[in-house]
Coordinates of C-alpha atoms in Angstrom, one line a residue:
X1 CA 79.1 94.0 103.7
X2 CA 79.4 93.9 100.0
X3 CA 76.5 95.7 98.2
X4 CA 75.8 94.7 94.6
X5 CA 74.1 98.0 94.0
X6 CA 77.4 99.8 94.6
X7 CA 79.2 97.3 92.3
X8 CA 76.6 98.0 89.6
X9 CA 77.0 101.8 90.1
X10 CA 80.8 101.5 89.8
X11 CA 80.7 99.4 86.6
X12 CA 78.2 101.8 84.9
X13 CA 80.3 104.8 86.0
X14 CA 83.5 103.2 84.7
X15 CA 81.9 102.5 81.3
X16 CA 80.7 106.2 81.2
X17 CA 84.2 107.4 81.8
X18 CA 85.6 105.3 78.9
X19 CA 82.7 106.3 76.7
X20 CA 83.4 110.0 77.3
X21 CA 87.1 109.8 76.8
X22 CA 86.5 107.8 73.5
X23 CA 84.1 110.4 72.3
X24 CA 86.7 113.1 72.6
X25 CA 88.4 111.4 69.6
X26 CA 85.4 112.3 67.4
X27 CA 83.9 115.5 68.6
X28 CA 86.4 118.1 67.4
X29 CA 84.4 119.6 64.5
X30 CA 81.9 122.4 63.8
X31 CA 79.7 122.8 67.0
X32 CA 76.9 124.2 64.8
X33 CA 76.3 120.8 63.3
X34 CA 73.4 118.7 64.8
X35 CA 75.7 115.7 65.4
X36 CA 78.0 117.8 67.6
X37 CA 74.9 118.7 69.7
X38 CA 74.3 115.0 70.3
X39 CA 78.0 114.4 71.2
X40 CA 77.9 117.5 73.5
X41 CA 74.7 116.3 75.3
X42 CA 76.2 112.8 75.8
X43 CA 79.5 114.3 77.2
X44 CA 77.5 116.5 79.6
X45 CA 75.5 113.6 80.8
X46 CA 78.6 111.4 81.3
X47 CA 80.1 113.9 83.8
X48 CA 78.1 112.1 86.6
X49 CA 80.7 109.3 86.6
X50 CA 83.5 111.0 88.6
X51 CA 81.2 112.2 91.4
X52 CA 79.9 108.6 91.7
X53 CA 83.4 107.4 92.2
X54 CA 83.7 109.6 95.3
X55 CA 80.1 108.9 96.5
X56 CA 80.6 105.1 96.7
X57 CA 83.7 105.1 99.1
X58 CA 82.1 107.9 101.1
X59 CA 79.0 105.7 101.7
X60 CA 81.0 102.6 102.4
X61 CA 83.5 104.1 104.9
X62 CA 81.4 106.6 106.7
X63 CA 78.6 104.1 107.5
X64 CA 81.1 101.8 109.3
X65 CA 80.9 101.7 113.1
X66 CA 84.7 101.8 113.4
X67 CA 87.5 103.0 111.2
X68 CA 91.1 101.7 111.8
X69 CA 93.2 104.8 111.3
X70 CA 96.4 103.0 110.5
X71 CA 94.8 100.6 108.0
X72 CA 93.0 103.5 106.4
X73 CA 96.2 105.5 105.9
X74 CA 97.9 102.4 104.4
X75 CA 95.0 102.3 101.9
X76 CA 95.5 106.0 101.2
X77 CA 99.2 105.5 100.7
X78 CA 98.5 102.6 98.2
X79 CA 96.5 105.1 96.1
X80 CA 99.6 107.3 95.9
X81 CA 101.8 104.4 95.0
X82 CA 99.4 103.5 92.2
X83 CA 99.5 107.1 91.0
X84 CA 103.3 107.1 90.5
X85 CA 103.5 103.6 89.1
X86 CA 100.8 104.2 86.5
X87 CA 102.2 107.7 85.8
X88 CA 105.5 106.0 84.9
X89 CA 103.8 103.3 82.8
X90 CA 101.7 105.9 80.9
X91 CA 104.5 108.3 80.4
X92 CA 106.9 105.7 79.2
X93 CA 104.4 104.2 76.7
X94 CA 103.6 107.7 75.4
X95 CA 107.3 108.5 75.1
X96 CA 108.0 105.3 73.2
X97 CA 104.9 104.8 71.1
X98 CA 102.2 107.4 71.4
X99 CA 104.1 110.8 71.4
X100 CA 100.8 112.6 72.3
X101 CA 101.8 114.3 75.6
X102 CA 105.6 114.7 75.3
X103 CA 106.5 118.4 75.2
X104 CA 110.2 118.3 75.7
X105 CA 110.1 118.2 79.5
X106 CA 112.4 115.5 81.2
X107 CA 110.6 112.2 81.6
X108 CA 111.2 112.2 85.4
X109 CA 109.3 115.5 85.8
X110 CA 106.4 114.3 83.6
X111 CA 106.1 111.2 85.8
X112 CA 105.9 113.4 88.9
X113 CA 103.1 115.4 87.3
X114 CA 101.1 112.4 86.4
X115 CA 99.1 111.5 83.3
X116 CA 96.0 113.5 82.4
X117 CA 93.4 111.0 83.8
X118 CA 95.5 110.0 86.9
X119 CA 94.5 113.2 88.7
X120 CA 91.8 111.1 90.2
X121 CA 94.1 109.1 92.4
X122 CA 95.8 111.9 94.4
X123 CA 92.4 113.6 94.6
X124 CA 90.9 110.5 96.1
X125 CA 93.9 110.1 98.4
X126 CA 93.4 113.7 99.7
X127 CA 89.7 113.1 100.3
X128 CA 90.6 109.8 102.1
X129 CA 92.6 112.0 104.5
X130 CA 89.4 113.8 105.4
X131 CA 87.6 110.5 106.2
X132 CA 89.0 110.0 109.7
X133 CA 87.8 113.4 110.9
X134 CA 84.4 113.0 109.2
X135 CA 84.0 109.4 110.6
X136 CA 85.0 110.6 114.1
X137 CA 82.4 113.4 114.0
X138 CA 79.7 111.1 112.8
X139 CA 80.4 108.3 115.2
X140 CA 81.7 110.2 118.2
X141 CA 85.3 108.8 117.9
X142 CA 87.4 111.4 119.6
X143 CA 90.7 109.7 118.7
X144 CA 89.9 109.8 114.9
X145 CA 88.7 113.4 115.3
X146 CA 92.1 114.3 116.8
X147 CA 94.1 112.4 114.3
X148 CA 92.0 113.5 111.4
X149 CA 92.2 117.2 112.4
X150 CA 96.0 117.1 112.7
X151 CA 96.3 115.2 109.4
X152 CA 94.2 117.8 107.5
X153 CA 95.9 120.7 109.1
X154 CA 99.3 119.3 108.2
X155 CA 98.3 118.8 104.5
X156 CA 96.8 122.2 104.1
X157 CA 99.7 124.0 105.8
X158 CA 102.4 122.1 103.9
X159 CA 100.7 122.8 100.5
X160 CA 100.1 126.5 101.3
X161 CA 103.7 126.9 102.5
X162 CA 105.3 125.3 99.4
X163 CA 102.9 127.1 97.0
X164 CA 104.0 130.4 98.5
X165 CA 107.6 129.9 97.5
X166 CA 108.1 132.1 94.3
X167 CA 111.3 130.4 93.1
X168 CA 110.5 126.7 93.3
X169 CA 112.8 124.3 91.4
X170 CA 111.2 122.4 88.6
X171 CA 111.2 119.1 90.4
X172 CA 109.2 120.7 93.3
X173 CA 106.7 122.3 90.9
X174 CA 106.2 118.9 89.3
X175 CA 105.9 117.2 92.6
X176 CA 103.2 119.6 93.8
X177 CA 101.2 119.6 90.6
X178 CA 98.9 116.6 91.4
X179 CA 98.0 117.9 94.8
X180 CA 95.5 120.7 94.6
X181 CA 93.6 122.0 97.6
X182 CA 90.4 122.2 95.5
X183 CA 90.5 118.4 95.4
X184 CA 89.0 118.6 98.9
X185 CA 85.8 119.8 97.3
X186 CA 85.1 116.2 96.4
X187 CA 84.7 115.4 100.0
X188 CA 81.2 116.9 99.5
X189 CA 80.4 114.0 97.1
X190 CA 81.6 111.6 99.8
X191 CA 79.3 113.1 102.3
X192 CA 76.5 113.1 99.7
X193 CA 77.0 109.4 99.1
X194 CA 76.8 108.7 102.8
X195 CA 73.6 110.7 103.2
X196 CA 72.0 109.1 100.1
X197 CA 73.0 105.6 101.3
X198 CA 70.5 106.1 104.2
X199 CA 67.7 107.3 101.9
X200 CA 65.1 105.2 100.1
X201 CA 63.4 107.1 97.3
X202 CA 59.9 106.1 96.2
X203 CA 59.3 105.2 92.5
X204 CA 57.7 108.6 92.0
X205 CA 60.7 110.5 93.6
X206 CA 63.2 108.5 91.6
X207 CA 61.3 109.3 88.4
X208 CA 61.1 113.0 89.3
X209 CA 64.8 113.0 90.1
X210 CA 65.6 111.4 86.7
X211 CA 63.5 113.9 84.8
X212 CA 65.2 116.7 86.7
X213 CA 68.6 115.4 85.8
X214 CA 67.6 115.1 82.1
X215 CA 66.3 118.6 82.0
X216 CA 69.4 120.0 83.7
X217 CA 71.7 118.1 81.2
X218 CA 69.7 119.5 78.3
X219 CA 70.0 123.0 79.6
X220 CA 73.7 122.8 80.4
X221 CA 74.4 121.1 77.0
X222 CA 72.6 124.0 75.4
X223 CA 74.7 126.5 77.3
X224 CA 77.9 124.7 76.4
X225 CA 76.9 124.4 72.7
X226 CA 76.1 128.2 72.6
X227 CA 79.5 129.0 74.1
X228 CA 81.2 126.6 71.5
X229 CA 79.4 128.2 68.6
X230 CA 80.4 131.6 69.8
X231 CA 84.0 130.4 70.1
X232 CA 83.8 128.7 66.7
X233 CA 85.2 125.5 68.0
X234 CA 84.4 122.5 70.2
X235 CA 84.4 123.6 73.8
X236 CA 84.1 121.9 77.2
X237 CA 83.3 125.0 79.3
X238 CA 80.5 123.2 81.3
X239 CA 82.2 119.8 81.6
X240 CA 83.1 120.2 85.3
X241 CA 82.2 117.7 88.0
X242 CA 80.6 120.4 90.1
X243 CA 78.2 121.7 87.5
X244 CA 74.7 121.2 88.8
X245 CA 73.8 118.7 86.0
X246 CA 76.7 116.4 87.0
X247 CA 75.7 116.5 90.7
X248 CA 72.0 115.8 90.1
X249 CA 72.7 113.1 87.5
X250 CA 75.2 111.4 89.9
X251 CA 72.5 111.5 92.6
X252 CA 70.0 109.9 90.2
X253 CA 72.3 107.0 89.2
X254 CA 73.6 106.4 92.7
X255 CA 70.1 106.2 94.1
X256 CA 68.8 104.2 91.1
X257 CA 71.5 101.5 91.7
X258 CA 70.5 101.3 95.3
X259 CA 66.9 100.6 94.3
X260 CA 68.2 97.9 92.0
X261 CA 70.1 96.2 94.8
X262 CA 68.0 93.1 94.9
X263 CA 68.0 92.7 91.1
X264 CA 71.8 93.3 91.0
X265 CA 72.3 90.7 93.8
X266 CA 71.1 88.0 91.4
X267 CA 74.2 88.7 89.4
X268 CA 76.4 89.5 92.4
X269 CA 79.4 87.4 91.5
X270 CA 79.7 88.8 88.0
X271 CA 79.2 92.4 89.1
X272 CA 81.8 91.9 91.9
X273 CA 84.3 90.7 89.3
X274 CA 83.6 93.6 87.0
X275 CA 83.6 96.1 89.8
X276 CA 86.9 94.8 91.1
X277 CA 88.3 95.2 87.5
X278 CA 86.9 98.7 87.0
X279 CA 90.0 100.4 88.4
X280 CA 92.3 98.6 86.0
X281 CA 90.0 99.6 83.1
X282 CA 90.1 103.2 84.3
X283 CA 93.9 103.2 84.7
X284 CA 94.7 101.6 81.3
X285 CA 92.1 102.7 78.8
X286 CA 93.8 106.1 78.1
X287 CA 96.9 104.3 77.0
X288 CA 95.1 102.6 74.2
X289 CA 93.2 105.9 73.3
X290 CA 96.5 107.7 73.0
X291 CA 98.1 104.9 71.0
X292 CA 95.3 105.3 68.5
X293 CA 95.6 109.1 68.6
X294 CA 99.3 109.0 68.1
X295 CA 99.1 106.6 65.2
X296 CA 98.3 109.3 62.8
X297 CA 95.1 107.7 61.6
X298 CA 92.6 110.3 60.4
X299 CA 89.5 109.2 62.3
X300 CA 87.3 111.8 60.6
X301 CA 87.8 109.9 57.3
X302 CA 85.6 107.1 58.7
X303 CA 82.0 107.0 59.9
X304 CA 81.8 107.4 63.7
X305 CA 78.5 105.4 63.5
X306 CA 80.6 102.2 63.4
X307 CA 84.1 103.4 64.4
X308 CA 83.0 104.9 67.8
X309 CA 81.4 101.6 69.1
X310 CA 84.3 99.6 67.8
X311 CA 86.8 101.9 69.6
X312 CA 84.7 101.9 72.8
X313 CA 84.6 98.1 72.8
X314 CA 88.3 97.9 72.3
X315 CA 89.1 100.5 75.0
X316 CA 86.9 98.5 77.5
X317 CA 87.8 94.9 76.6
X318 CA 91.5 95.3 76.1
X319 CA 92.1 96.8 79.6
X320 CA 89.6 94.4 81.1
X321 CA 91.4 91.4 79.7
X322 CA 94.8 92.7 80.9
X323 CA 93.3 93.5 84.3
X324 CA 91.9 90.0 84.7
X325 CA 95.3 88.5 83.9
X326 CA 97.1 90.8 86.3
X327 CA 94.7 89.9 89.1
X328 CA 95.9 86.3 88.9
X329 CA 99.5 87.3 89.4
X330 CA 100.7 87.6 93.1
X331 CA 102.4 91.0 92.9
X332 CA 101.0 92.5 89.7
X333 CA 97.5 92.4 91.0
X334 CA 98.4 95.3 93.4
X335 CA 98.7 97.5 90.3
X336 CA 95.0 97.2 89.5
X337 CA 93.4 97.0 93.0

């Protein structure tokens, strides 16, 4: 059953991702300045968004009574098809127009490696491979336990075997680059999403959780700024998705959106449309960011007070418009869904 609270959560998380990536255009200056401290805090706070993207499918899939293994694996395979299609699109656009990430490597190898933000798709696909085992254990489905165990064992053994080869050809190095065993850590967020989907926090608990998340973001932002000042440059040492501030903030937003389920349901059709378009926005917005970055425009010559909101609006609305058009085309819609 469709849940408007999850749609709301996905939309907010997508906007946070775009806001964070846009801010990276403006934050490379003296970390000792007060403005950098503001940027730093906002960047730390926005780290909740990626964990939420794993919590939502975890909650949706693990709470189902049944899980069709073959259909689930087709969905997993579609994520990998999306990864290579969008890697090719992003790399070709960058090679022709942006010239931001081209470093002399052959284009084919760069496509195999993916684009910087596309790591999310193979990571999600790998975590999807853990779902049959988890679902089987939760719901007592011995067939999915068997299939899921064999699937995970196969993935781990293959990756370890190829990584052990000391003289791998460049094409194999590039092919293996997107698939990291540490991606399985995100399964923890899927499990957390499932657990939280069964919880109902009181108003007092929700407020306490929000204050805790705020306090942790302030502390982690202070730690990151202190490290940046010591290094004498903008630094993202504490920007990981498994930093405690990111986990607690993700928990806060996820549970908050669940509390807002009835209010969100009043705008269910709009939220569903925006939620269904969020993947397209996520996949496309770095293309426009890198086109601006590669244009040679000196952004620091302008006030970020008006340029940042303008860029953010453009990086959201342009991909959203293209996504809405692609969704109306029979085959192209598979690129954004």
